C-alpha positions in Angstrom: 60.2 -20.3 0.8 57.4 -22.1 -0.1 54.1 -21.8 1.7 52.2 -24.9 2.6 48.4 -25.6 3.5 47.2 -28.6 5.4 43.6 -30.0 6.2 42.9 -30.1 9.8 41.3 -32.9 12.1 37.8 -30.8 11.4 38.5 -31.1 7.6 39.2 -27.7 7.1 42.0 -26.3 5.1 44.7 -24.1 7.1 47.6 -22.3 6.1 49.8 -20.5 4.8 52.6 -21.9 6.8 56.4 -22.4 5.9 57.8 -25.9 6.0 59.8 -25.7 9.4 56.3 -24.8 10.9 54.6 -27.9 9.1 57.4 -30.0 10.8 56.9 -28.7 13.9 53.2 -29.6 13.7 54.2 -33.0 12.8 56.5 -33.3 15.6 54.2 -32.2 18.1 51.6 -34.7 17.0 49.1 -32.0 15.8 49.1 -33.4 12.2 49.7 -37.1 11.1 51.4 -39.0 8.2 48.0 -39.2 6.4 47.0 -35.4 6.8 46.7 -33.8 3.4 49.1 -31.0 2.4 49.6 -28.6 -0.6 52.0 -26.0 -2.1 52.2 -23.9 -4.8 53.5 -26.3 -7.8 51.7 -29.4 -6.6 48.9 -30.6 -8.9 47.0 -32.1 -6.2 46.8 -32.5 -2.4 49.0 -35.3 -1.2 49.5 -37.1 2.4 52.1 -35.6 4.4 54.0 -38.8 4.3 54.4 -38.4 0.4 56.5 -35.2 1.2 58.6 -36.6 4.0 61.8 -36.4 2.3 61.2 -32.8 1.1 60.1 -31.7 4.6 62.6 -33.6 6.3 60.2 -35.5 8.3 60.6 -38.7 10.5 57.8 -40.9 9.6 56.8 -44.6 10.3 57.9 -47.0 7.7 55.0 -48.3 5.4 53.9 -51.9 6.1 52.5 -54.2 3.5 49.6 -56.7 3.9 51.0 -60.0 2.6 48.4 -62.3 1.2 49.4 -65.9 0.9 49.5 -67.5 -2.3 46.8 -70.1 -1.5 44.3 -67.5 -0.3 45.1 -65.4 -3.2 44.5 -68.3 -5.8 41.0 -69.0 -3.7 40.0 -65.4 -4.3 40.9 -65.2 -7.7 38.7 -68.6 -8.4 35.8 -66.8 -6.6 35.9 -63.7 -8.6 36.9 -65.3 -12.1 33.1 -65.1 -13.6 32.7 -61.7 -12.3 33.6 -59.0 -14.9 33.0 -56.2 -12.4 35.6 -57.3 -10.0 38.8 -55.2 -9.5 41.6 -57.1 -11.1 44.8 -57.1 -8.5 48.3 -57.8 -9.6 49.7 -61.4 -9.3 53.4 -61.3 -9.3 53.9 -64.6 -7.2 55.4 -62.7 -4.4 53.8 -60.3 -1.8 51.0 -58.0 -3.1 49.3 -55.0 -1.4 45.5 -55.5 -0.5 44.8 -52.1 -0.5 43.3 -50.4 -3.6 45.6 -49.0 -6.3 45.6 -45.3 -6.4 43.5 -43.4 -8.7 44.7 -41.1 -11.6 43.7 -37.4 -10.8 42.7 -35.9 -7.7 43.2 -37.7 -4.0 40.2 -38.2 -2.8 39.8 -39.9 0.8 37.3 -42.8 1.0 35.0 -41.2 3.4 34.7 -38.1 1.2 34.3 -39.7 -2.3 30.7 -39.7 -2.7 30.4 -36.0 -1.8 33.2 -35.0 -4.1 31.8 -37.1 -6.9 28.5 -35.7 -6.7 30.2 -32.3 -7.2 29.4 -31.1 -3.7 31.3 -30.9 -0.2 30.4 -30.1 3.2 26.7 -29.2 3.2 26.2 -29.0 -0.5 28.8 -26.4 -1.2 31.1 -26.4 -4.3 33.8 -29.1 -4.7 36.0 -26.0 -5.1 35.4 -24.6 -1.8 36.3 -28.0 -0.3 39.6 -28.0 1.8 41.0 -30.5 -0.7 40.9 -28.2 -3.6 44.2 -26.2 -4.1 44.1 -22.6 -2.6 43.4 -19.9 -5.2 46.4 -17.5 -5.6 45.8 -14.3 -3.5 45.1 -12.0 -6.5 42.4 -9.0 -6.0 40.1 -9.3 -8.6 38.0 -6.5 -7.4 34.6 -8.1 -7.6 34.9 -10.8 -5.2 33.5 -9.8 -1.7 34.7 -11.3 1.6 32.8 -10.1 4.7 33.7 -10.9 8.5 36.9 -9.1 8.6 37.6 -5.6 9.8 36.6 -2.8 7.6 38.8 0.7 7.9 36.8 3.6 6.4 38.1 6.3 4.5 38.9 9.3 6.7 37.7 12.7 5.9 41.3 13.9 4.8 41.8 11.0 2.4 38.8 11.9 1.0 39.6 15.5 0.3 43.1 14.5 -1.0 41.5 12.1 -3.4 38.8 15.0 -4.6 41.6 17.3 -5.0 43.5 14.8 -7.4 40.1 14.1 -9.2 39.4 17.7 -9.6 42.5 18.5 -11.4 42.0 15.5 -13.5 38.4 16.1 -14.5 39.0 19.9 -14.9 41.9 19.5 -17.3 40.2 16.8 -19.2 36.9 18.7 -19.4 38.4 21.8 -20.6 40.2 20.1 -23.4 37.1 18.4 -24.7 35.0 21.5 -24.2 37.3 23.7 -26.0 37.7 21.2 -29.0 33.5 20.9 -29.1 33.1 24.6 -28.9 35.8 25.1 -31.6 34.1 22.8 -33.7 30.7 24.5 -33.4 31.9 27.7 -33.2 33.6 27.5 -36.8 30.1 26.5 -38.1 28.6 29.4 -36.5 31.3 31.7 -37.9 32.3 32.4 -34.1 35.9 33.4 -33.4 38.3 31.7 -30.9 38.5 35.2 -29.3 34.7 35.2 -28.6 34.9 31.7 -27.2 37.5 32.6 -24.8 35.9 35.7 -23.7 32.7 34.2 -23.1 30.8 36.3 -25.4 29.9 33.4 -27.9 26.1 32.7 -28.4 24.3 31.1 -25.7 24.3 27.7 -27.4 28.1 27.4 -27.0 28.0 28.2 -23.5 25.2 25.5 -22.9 27.3 23.0 -25.0 30.4 23.9 -22.7 28.4 23.1 -19.6 26.9 19.9 -21.2 30.3 18.8 -22.1 31.7 19.5 -18.9 29.1 17.8 -16.9 29.0 14.9 -19.2 33.0 14.2 -18.5 32.4 14.5 -14.8 29.7 12.2 -14.8 31.6 9.5 -17.1 34.5 9.9 -15.1 33.1 9.4 -11.6 30.5 7.0 -12.7 32.6 4.9 -14.9 35.6 4.5 -12.5 33.5 3.8 -9.3 31.7 1.0 -11.2 34.7 -0.5 -12.6 36.9 -3.1 -11.4 39.0 -0.8 -9.4 36.0 0.7 -7.8 37.8 4.1 -7.7 38.7 7.2 -9.3 42.2 8.0 -10.1 42.5 10.2 -7.1 41.0 7.3 -4.7 43.4 4.9 -6.3 46.3 7.2 -5.3 45.3 7.4 -1.7 44.2 3.6 -1.5 40.7 3.8 -1.1 37.4 2.9 -3.1 33.7 3.0 -3.1 31.4 0.1 -2.2 27.8 -0.5 -1.4 27.1 -0.8 2.2 27.3 -4.6 2.3 30.9 -4.5 0.6 29.4 -5.2 -2.9 30.7 -3.1 -6.2 28.5 -0.4 -7.1 26.6 -0.5 -10.7 27.0 2.3 -13.2 23.5 3.4 -12.7 24.1 3.8 -8.8 27.5 5.5 -9.9 25.6 8.0 -11.8 23.3 8.9 -9.2 26.1 9.2 -6.6 27.6 11.8 -8.6 24.4 14.0 -8.5 24.2 13.5 -4.8 27.9 14.7 -4.8 26.7 18.0 -6.6 23.7 18.2 -3.9 26.5 18.0 -1.1 28.1 21.0 -2.8 25.0 23.1 -3.3 24.4 22.7 0.5 27.5 24.8 1.2 29.5 21.7 1.4 27.8 20.5 4.5 27.0 17.3 2.6 30.8 16.9 2.5 31.5 17.7 6.1 29.3 15.0 7.3 32.0 12.4 6.4 34.1 13.8 9.3 31.4 13.0 12.0 29.4 10.1 10.9 30.2 6.8 12.4 31.1 5.1 8.9 32.6 8.1 7.4 29.6 8.7 5.1 28.9 11.8 3.4 25.3 13.1 2.3 25.7 11.5 -1.1 26.9 8.1 0.4 23.6 8.2 2.6 21.4 8.8 -0.2 23.0 6.0 -2.8 24.0 3.4 0.3 27.6 3.5 -0.5 30.9 3.6 1.5 34.2 4.7 0.9 36.8 2.2 2.6 40.5 1.0 2.3 41.0 -0.5 -0.9 42.0 -3.9 1.0 38.4 -4.0 2.7 36.1 -6.8 1.9 39.0 -8.7 0.4 41.0 -11.6 1.3 43.5 -9.5 3.0 41.6 -7.1 5.3 45.0 -7.1 7.6 46.4 -5.0 4.7 44.2 -1.8 5.4 46.1 1.4 6.6 44.5 3.8 9.1 47.2 6.3 8.6 47.2 8.8 5.7 50.0 7.6 3.6 52.5 9.8 1.9 50.6 10.5 -1.4 47.5 12.1 1.0 50.0 14.4 3.0 51.8 15.5 0.1 48.3 16.4 -1.6 46.9 18.0 1.0 50.3 20.1 1.7 50.2 21.1 -2.0 46.5 21.9 -1.9 47.0 23.9 1.2 49.5 26.0 -0.3 47.6 26.5 -3.2 44.7 27.8 -1.1 46.8 30.1 0.9 48.2 31.6 -2.4 44.8 32.2 -3.6 43.8 33.8 -0.3 46.7 36.0 -0.6 46.2 36.9 -4.1 42.5 37.7 -3.2 43.8 40.1 -0.1 46.1 41.8 -2.6 43.5 42.5 -5.2 41.0 43.9 -2.7 43.6 45.9 -1.3 44.7 47.6 -4.6 40.8 48.1 -5.4 40.5 49.6 -1.9 43.6 52.0 -2.4 42.2 53.2 -5.9 38.6 54.1 -4.5 40.1 56.6 -1.7 
């Protein structure tokens, strides 16, 4: 079913609305035959009367203003020498005295000067006028729409996203670090066993740390500054990182946010826990870098699509993470029990 848009009495675009709803507005007198309407597939806005058959509307028959032949001949004589006068068809029968429709966009006479100048309604772009066809509802990731409700990402959604990102960065960083250390080790005549056992020279150890750090910085800063505004973990749970005003963050801010992330870690995870208690769910690194973590539909054309519940992905990740943590605790208890028994 097609979705329609129309221009109300205040010259504001309204919609979308289905065809029966548009017809109901016409029957109730809220919109008239000359109300401009548009739907997907139409090149330009058109008066409602022009779509009466499609919408099954009852419209008043159009009336023509007939000019007598004598009056018409007089008008022709008066304008014969004027090269700028508009020519009108003379068929010997009734002719319409209204201007012929122009090719291209339908422009109401009272708004023609503003649109011709490229502005409408107080100096805005003509594209912003209600007579411009509405844009398709595609989230480009860069357009910021303020004024709607904002759902901030809760603590547990952020935990689930961090678990996913930790796995991604850990695997990717380990593979790349091993490749780099292996290449350096071959040049330094260091065996793979030395690398695996951690007995390789300090240069290789430093190279390992540097590669791991570079991978993490590139991953978090790059994804947060991208069009998605989110890492793979945040995409999975449906959240993103923005400035405090809803704008995307820059790459430099993304790098700074990662090091603020490390600071939150060094403070015994207190920086992370702040996200559970602050008003806008901000952690320490969010305060430092003026960022927010919000639902992926926040600051878009569809804030109503935001979700406050955890979601299936978040719940599954938290459950798996909890089971893994429980397994590690049981393993540590077993190891300490064996060590304690061996010293008795």
